[in-house]
PDB file of C-alpha atoms in Angstrom:
ATOM      1  CA  UNK A   1      68.571 144.718  26.180  1.00 51.00           C
ATOM      2  CA  UNK A   2      69.588 147.540  24.760  1.00 53.00           C
ATOM      3  CA  UNK A   3      68.746 149.202  27.964  1.00 52.00           C
ATOM      4  CA  UNK A   4      70.417 147.007  29.986  1.00 48.00           C
ATOM      5  CA  UNK A   5      73.056 147.863  28.217  1.00 47.00           C
ATOM      6  CA  UNK A   6      72.951 151.672  28.762  1.00 50.00           C
ATOM      7  CA  UNK A   7      72.757 150.979  32.950  1.00 44.00           C
ATOM      8  CA  UNK A   8      75.800 148.967  32.275  1.00 46.00           C
ATOM      9  CA  UNK A   9      77.911 151.349  30.595  1.00 50.00           C
ATOM     10  CA  UNK A  10      76.572 154.370  32.605  1.00 43.00           C
ATOM     11  CA  UNK A  11      76.819 152.463  36.305  1.00 49.00           C
ATOM     12  CA  UNK A  12      80.458 151.597  34.878  1.00 44.00           C
ATOM     13  CA  UNK A  13      81.299 155.493  34.496  1.00 44.00           C
ATOM     14  CA  UNK A  14      79.532 156.623  37.521  1.00 43.00           C
ATOM     15  CA  UNK A  15      82.617 155.552  39.788  1.00 43.00           C
ATOM     16  CA  UNK A  16      84.713 157.884  37.818  1.00 43.00           C
ATOM     17  CA  UNK A  17      82.432 161.055  37.675  1.00 43.00           C
ATOM     18  CA  UNK A  18      82.820 162.724  41.073  1.00 47.00           C
ATOM     19  CA  UNK A  19      85.236 165.830  40.517  1.00 64.00           C
ATOM     20  CA  UNK A  20      86.681 164.679  37.776  1.00 75.00           C
ATOM     21  CA  UNK A  21      89.115 167.912  35.567  1.00 88.00           C
ATOM     22  CA  UNK A  22      86.964 170.386  32.833  1.00 89.00           C
ATOM     23  CA  UNK A  23      86.400 169.179  29.823  1.00 91.00           C
ATOM     24  CA  UNK A  24      89.393 169.764  27.397  1.00 94.00           C
ATOM     25  CA  UNK A  25      88.997 172.011  24.240  1.00 93.00           C
ATOM     26  CA  UNK A  26      88.691 170.252  21.014  1.00 95.00           C
ATOM     27  CA  UNK A  27      91.032 172.486  19.204  1.00 93.00           C
ATOM     28  CA  UNK A  28      93.449 170.893  21.738  1.00 94.00           C
ATOM     29  CA  UNK A  29      93.755 167.827  19.457  1.00 95.00           C
ATOM     30  CA  UNK A  30      95.199 169.882  16.883  1.00 92.00           C
ATOM     31  CA  UNK A  31      93.316 167.666  13.888  1.00 94.00           C
ATOM     32  CA  UNK A  32      91.097 167.338  11.979  1.00 96.00           C
ATOM     33  CA  UNK A  33      89.748 163.391  12.619  1.00 97.00           C
ATOM     34  CA  UNK A  34      86.642 161.542  12.318  1.00 97.00           C
ATOM     35  CA  UNK A  35      86.940 157.964  14.512  1.00 98.00           C
ATOM     36  CA  UNK A  36      85.054 154.675  14.772  1.00 98.00           C
ATOM     37  CA  UNK A  37      84.877 152.911  17.738  1.00 98.00           C
ATOM     38  CA  UNK A  38      83.515 149.801  18.900  1.00 97.00           C
ATOM     39  CA  UNK A  39      83.140 149.824  23.098  1.00 94.00           C
ATOM     40  CA  UNK A  40      82.695 146.602  25.201  1.00 93.00           C
ATOM     41  CA  UNK A  41      81.708 146.938  28.393  1.00 86.00           C
ATOM     42  CA  UNK A  42      81.526 143.480  30.835  1.00 85.00           C
ATOM     43  CA  UNK A  43      77.874 142.792  31.869  1.00 81.00           C
ATOM     44  CA  UNK A  44      76.192 139.859  34.341  1.00 82.00           C
ATOM     45  CA  UNK A  45      75.503 138.715  30.886  1.00 83.00           C
ATOM     46  CA  UNK A  46      78.128 138.383  29.526  1.00 83.00           C
ATOM     47  CA  UNK A  47      80.025 141.708  27.035  1.00 85.00           C
ATOM     48  CA  UNK A  48      77.819 144.646  25.900  1.00 88.00           C
ATOM     49  CA  UNK A  49      78.520 146.456  22.861  1.00 93.00           C
ATOM     50  CA  UNK A  50      77.680 149.428  20.552  1.00 93.00           C
ATOM     51  CA  UNK A  51      79.505 151.604  18.661  1.00 97.00           C
ATOM     52  CA  UNK A  52      80.977 155.159  19.103  1.00 96.00           C
ATOM     53  CA  UNK A  53      81.587 157.892  15.929  1.00 97.00           C
ATOM     54  CA  UNK A  54      83.400 160.837  16.927  1.00 98.00           C
ATOM     55  CA  UNK A  55      85.572 163.711  15.631  1.00 97.00           C
ATOM     56  CA  UNK A  56      86.832 166.815  16.323  1.00 96.00           C
ATOM     57  CA  UNK A  57      86.341 169.542  13.525  1.00 94.00           C
ATOM     58  CA  UNK A  58      88.111 172.589  14.544  1.00 89.00           C
ATOM     59  CA  UNK A  59      86.772 174.070  17.562  1.00 93.00           C
ATOM     60  CA  UNK A  60      84.140 171.036  17.562  1.00 95.00           C
ATOM     61  CA  UNK A  61      83.613 167.970  19.200  1.00 96.00           C
ATOM     62  CA  UNK A  62      80.736 165.869  17.779  1.00 96.00           C
ATOM     63  CA  UNK A  63      80.043 162.382  19.462  1.00 96.00           C
ATOM     64  CA  UNK A  64      77.812 159.706  18.690  1.00 97.00           C
ATOM     65  CA  UNK A  65      77.001 156.576  20.210  1.00 95.00           C
ATOM     66  CA  UNK A  66      74.870 153.614  18.272  1.00 96.00           C
ATOM     67  CA  UNK A  67      73.771 150.247  19.631  1.00 95.00           C
ATOM     68  CA  UNK A  68      75.305 147.908  17.270  1.00 95.00           C
ATOM     69  CA  UNK A  69      71.561 147.454  15.430  1.00 95.00           C
ATOM     70  CA  UNK A  70      72.235 151.439  14.602  1.00 94.00           C
ATOM     71  CA  UNK A  71      69.748 152.607  17.233  1.00 94.00           C
ATOM     72  CA  UNK A  72      70.660 155.980  17.839  1.00 95.00           C
ATOM     73  CA  UNK A  73      71.155 156.039  22.084  1.00 94.00           C
ATOM     74  CA  UNK A  74      73.154 159.885  22.272  1.00 94.00           C
ATOM     75  CA  UNK A  75      74.083 162.698  20.040  1.00 96.00           C
ATOM     76  CA  UNK A  76      76.248 164.967  21.297  1.00 95.00           C
ATOM     77  CA  UNK A  77      79.066 167.747  20.879  1.00 95.00           C
ATOM     78  CA  UNK A  78      81.499 170.034  22.288  1.00 94.00           C
ATOM     79  CA  UNK A  79      81.205 173.966  21.153  1.00 92.00           C
ATOM     80  CA  UNK A  80      82.590 176.868  23.062  1.00 86.00           C
ATOM     81  CA  UNK A  81      83.079 175.704  26.331  1.00 82.00           C
ATOM     82  CA  UNK A  82      80.023 174.382  26.160  1.00 90.00           C
ATOM     83  CA  UNK A  83      77.850 170.383  25.718  1.00 91.00           C
ATOM     84  CA  UNK A  84      74.839 170.470  23.862  1.00 93.00           C
ATOM     85  CA  UNK A  85      73.182 166.909  23.894  1.00 91.00           C
ATOM     86  CA  UNK A  86      71.325 166.443  20.554  1.00 90.00           C
ATOM     87  CA  UNK A  87      69.568 163.269  21.297  1.00 90.00           C
ATOM     88  CA  UNK A  88      69.963 160.944  24.363  1.00 86.00           C
ATOM     89  CA  UNK A  89      67.737 158.046  25.579  1.00 88.00           C
ATOM     90  CA  UNK A  90      66.189 158.953  29.241  1.00 85.00           C
ATOM     91  CA  UNK A  91      68.810 156.574  30.955  1.00 82.00           C
ATOM     92  CA  UNK A  92      71.725 158.270  30.018  1.00 82.00           C
ATOM     93  CA  UNK A  93      71.927 161.030  31.896  1.00 84.00           C
ATOM     94  CA  UNK A  94      74.446 163.986  31.042  1.00 84.00           C
ATOM     95  CA  UNK A  95      77.291 164.018  33.392  1.00 82.00           C
ATOM     96  CA  UNK A  96      78.080 160.087  31.974  1.00 82.00           C
ATOM     97  CA  UNK A  97      77.920 161.718  28.384  1.00 85.00           C
ATOM     98  CA  UNK A  98      80.657 164.439  29.996  1.00 86.00           C
ATOM     99  CA  UNK A  99      82.387 161.421  31.656  1.00 85.00           C
ATOM    100  CA  UNK A 100      82.886 159.704  27.969  1.00 87.00           C
ATOM    101  CA  UNK A 101      84.571 162.607  26.381  1.00 91.00           C
ATOM    102  CA  UNK A 102      86.409 163.422  29.205  1.00 91.00           C
ATOM    103  CA  UNK A 103      87.686 159.818  28.923  1.00 92.00           C
ATOM    104  CA  UNK A 104      88.504 159.967  25.100  1.00 95.00           C
ATOM    105  CA  UNK A 105      90.705 163.576  25.810  1.00 95.00           C
ATOM    106  CA  UNK A 106      92.096 161.499  27.989  1.00 96.00           C
ATOM    107  CA  UNK A 107      93.475 158.522  25.440  1.00 97.00           C
ATOM    108  CA  UNK A 108      94.040 160.686  22.670  1.00 97.00           C
ATOM    109  CA  UNK A 109      94.452 164.512  23.238  1.00 96.00           C
ATOM    110  CA  UNK A 110      98.358 165.684  23.680  1.00 96.00           C
ATOM    111  CA  UNK A 111      99.713 164.835  27.259  1.00 96.00           C
ATOM    112  CA  UNK A 112     100.624 168.708  27.793  1.00 95.00           C
ATOM    113  CA  UNK A 113      97.461 170.111  26.965  1.00 94.00           C
ATOM    114  CA  UNK A 114      95.992 167.215  29.618  1.00 95.00           C
ATOM    115  CA  UNK A 115      98.079 168.148  32.212  1.00 95.00           C
ATOM    116  CA  UNK A 116      97.587 172.198  31.692  1.00 94.00           C
ATOM    117  CA  UNK A 117      93.840 171.573  32.577  1.00 93.00           C
ATOM    118  CA  UNK A 118      94.083 169.314  35.279  1.00 94.00           C
ATOM    119  CA  UNK A 119      93.160 170.942  38.644  1.00 94.00           C
ATOM    120  CA  UNK A 120      95.341 170.640  41.510  1.00 93.00           C
ATOM    121  CA  UNK A 121      96.089 166.762  42.995  1.00 94.00           C
ATOM    122  CA  UNK A 122      95.447 165.478  39.758  1.00 96.00           C
ATOM    123  CA  UNK A 123      98.125 164.208  36.631  1.00 95.00           C
ATOM    124  CA  UNK A 124      98.446 162.130  33.305  1.00 96.00           C
ATOM    125  CA  UNK A 125     101.606 160.081  32.741  1.00 97.00           C
ATOM    126  CA  UNK A 126     102.571 158.839  29.568  1.00 97.00           C
ATOM    127  CA  UNK A 127     104.990 156.234  29.062  1.00 97.00           C
ATOM    128  CA  UNK A 128     105.164 155.733  25.216  1.00 94.00           C
ATOM    129  CA  UNK A 129     107.866 152.527  25.592  1.00 95.00           C
ATOM    130  CA  UNK A 130     104.734 150.960  27.041  1.00 96.00           C
ATOM    131  CA  UNK A 131     101.714 152.983  25.185  1.00 97.00           C
ATOM    132  CA  UNK A 132     100.375 153.387  28.663  1.00 97.00           C
ATOM    133  CA  UNK A 133      98.722 156.967  30.413  1.00 98.00           C
ATOM    134  CA  UNK A 134      97.520 156.798  33.631  1.00 97.00           C
ATOM    135  CA  UNK A 135      96.081 159.391  35.313  1.00 96.00           C
ATOM    136  CA  UNK A 136      96.395 159.798  38.790  1.00 96.00           C
ATOM    137  CA  UNK A 137      94.439 161.370  41.562  1.00 95.00           C
ATOM    138  CA  UNK A 138      95.733 162.970  44.952  1.00 94.00           C
ATOM    139  CA  UNK A 139      98.817 160.558  43.933  1.00 94.00           C
ATOM    140  CA  UNK A 140      96.921 157.623  43.794  1.00 94.00           C
ATOM    141  CA  UNK A 141      95.862 156.005  40.262  1.00 93.00           C
ATOM    142  CA  UNK A 142      92.375 156.582  38.622  1.00 94.00           C
ATOM    143  CA  UNK A 143      92.454 155.157  35.682  1.00 95.00           C
ATOM    144  CA  UNK A 144      95.345 153.032  33.226  1.00 97.00           C
ATOM    145  CA  UNK A 145      94.938 153.548  29.225  1.00 97.00           C
ATOM    146  CA  UNK A 146      96.634 150.877  27.830  1.00 97.00           C
ATOM    147  CA  UNK A 147      96.953 150.854  24.064  1.00 98.00           C
ATOM    148  CA  UNK A 148      97.248 148.215  21.338  1.00 96.00           C
ATOM    149  CA  UNK A 149      99.762 150.147  19.629  1.00 95.00           C
ATOM    150  CA  UNK A 150     101.800 153.730  19.455  1.00 91.00           C
ATOM    151  CA  UNK A 151      99.574 154.288  16.473  1.00 93.00           C
ATOM    152  CA  UNK A 152      97.729 157.455  16.753  1.00 93.00           C
ATOM    153  CA  UNK A 153      93.847 156.780  17.742  1.00 96.00           C
ATOM    154  CA  UNK A 154      94.910 153.074  18.092  1.00 97.00           C
ATOM    155  CA  UNK A 155      92.404 150.634  20.239  1.00 97.00           C
ATOM    156  CA  UNK A 156      92.831 151.392  23.965  1.00 97.00           C
ATOM    157  CA  UNK A 157      91.724 149.248  27.080  1.00 97.00           C
ATOM    158  CA  UNK A 158      90.298 151.545  29.674  1.00 96.00           C
ATOM    159  CA  UNK A 159      91.014 150.228  33.358  1.00 94.00           C
ATOM    160  CA  UNK A 160      88.613 152.318  36.389  1.00 89.00           C
ATOM    161  CA  UNK A 161      89.946 151.973  39.961  1.00 85.00           C
ATOM    162  CA  UNK A 162      86.859 151.804  40.866  1.00 77.00           C
ATOM    163  CA  UNK A 163      85.032 149.263  38.001  1.00 71.00           C
ATOM    164  CA  UNK A 164      85.553 146.903  35.529  1.00 70.00           C
ATOM    165  CA  UNK A 165      87.696 147.344  31.639  1.00 85.00           C
ATOM    166  CA  UNK A 166      86.386 148.620  28.817  1.00 90.00           C
ATOM    167  CA  UNK A 167      87.609 147.475  25.664  1.00 95.00           C
ATOM    168  CA  UNK A 168      88.127 150.094  23.277  1.00 96.00           C
ATOM    169  CA  UNK A 169      88.201 148.914  19.746  1.00 97.00           C
ATOM    170  CA  UNK A 170      88.802 151.189  16.733  1.00 98.00           C
ATOM    171  CA  UNK A 171      87.743 150.569  13.811  1.00 97.00           C
ATOM    172  CA  UNK A 172      88.463 153.597  11.108  1.00 97.00           C
ATOM    173  CA  UNK A 173      89.807 156.661  11.480  1.00 97.00           C
ATOM    174  CA  UNK A 174      89.401 159.182   8.724  1.00 97.00           C
ATOM    175  CA  UNK A 175      91.172 162.731   8.784  1.00 95.00           C
ATOM    176  CA  UNK A 176      88.923 165.045   7.828  1.00 92.00           C
ATOM    177  CA  UNK A 177      89.091 168.087   5.430  1.00 79.00           C
ATOM    178  CA  UNK A 178      87.677 171.506   7.602  1.00 61.00           C
ATOM    179  CA  UNK A 179      86.404 172.540   4.008  1.00 53.00           C
ATOM    180  CA  UNK A 180      84.465 170.392   3.182  1.00 46.00           C
ATOM    181  CA  UNK A 181      80.933 171.787   3.515  1.00 45.00           C
ATOM    182  CA  UNK A 182      77.525 170.107   4.963  1.00 45.00           C
ATOM    183  CA  UNK A 183      79.669 167.436   7.360  1.00 42.00           C
ATOM    184  CA  UNK A 184      77.684 166.280  10.249  1.00 43.00           C
ATOM    185  CA  UNK A 185      77.656 162.582  12.487  1.00 39.00           C
ATOM    186  CA  UNK A 186      74.513 160.528  12.671  1.00 39.00           C
TER     187      UNK A 186
END
């Protein structure tokens, strides 16, 4: 079942990976935070779910994926322009982990920083009244982020141009104190 979950999730992200913009710097988020979210992915046998816990502390972005039973699926970090994969099940390709980071950044990083990093032909728009962000590639909708509210790090439905919707439910958000020693994600 775990293997099926991984294959479905990564298959959904595959279509979004070709020639995508670079990752943003972690510090562009502007605050130190840890976010715990539940990701629901449509699958032939019904919804598949797993947890992600991500944090941004100073110039480091960390992301861990866990099955609902608590098994570590992946653990990666982004620092100094490099991605470090500390653990990933064999079925999870590195480019898919990069795309997951990109989706989190597109959802939650400041709009100006995202658009400044977008190459020619790419843009992200935001409609705060509708709690909506849209990524365009050559004027064509590429990905839509529909938030549940205007609150920071709120739950979001991600619709890809080529793929089913992902529902990301925010469970908790915690501000982090950068001075606290020894903080690590699983």
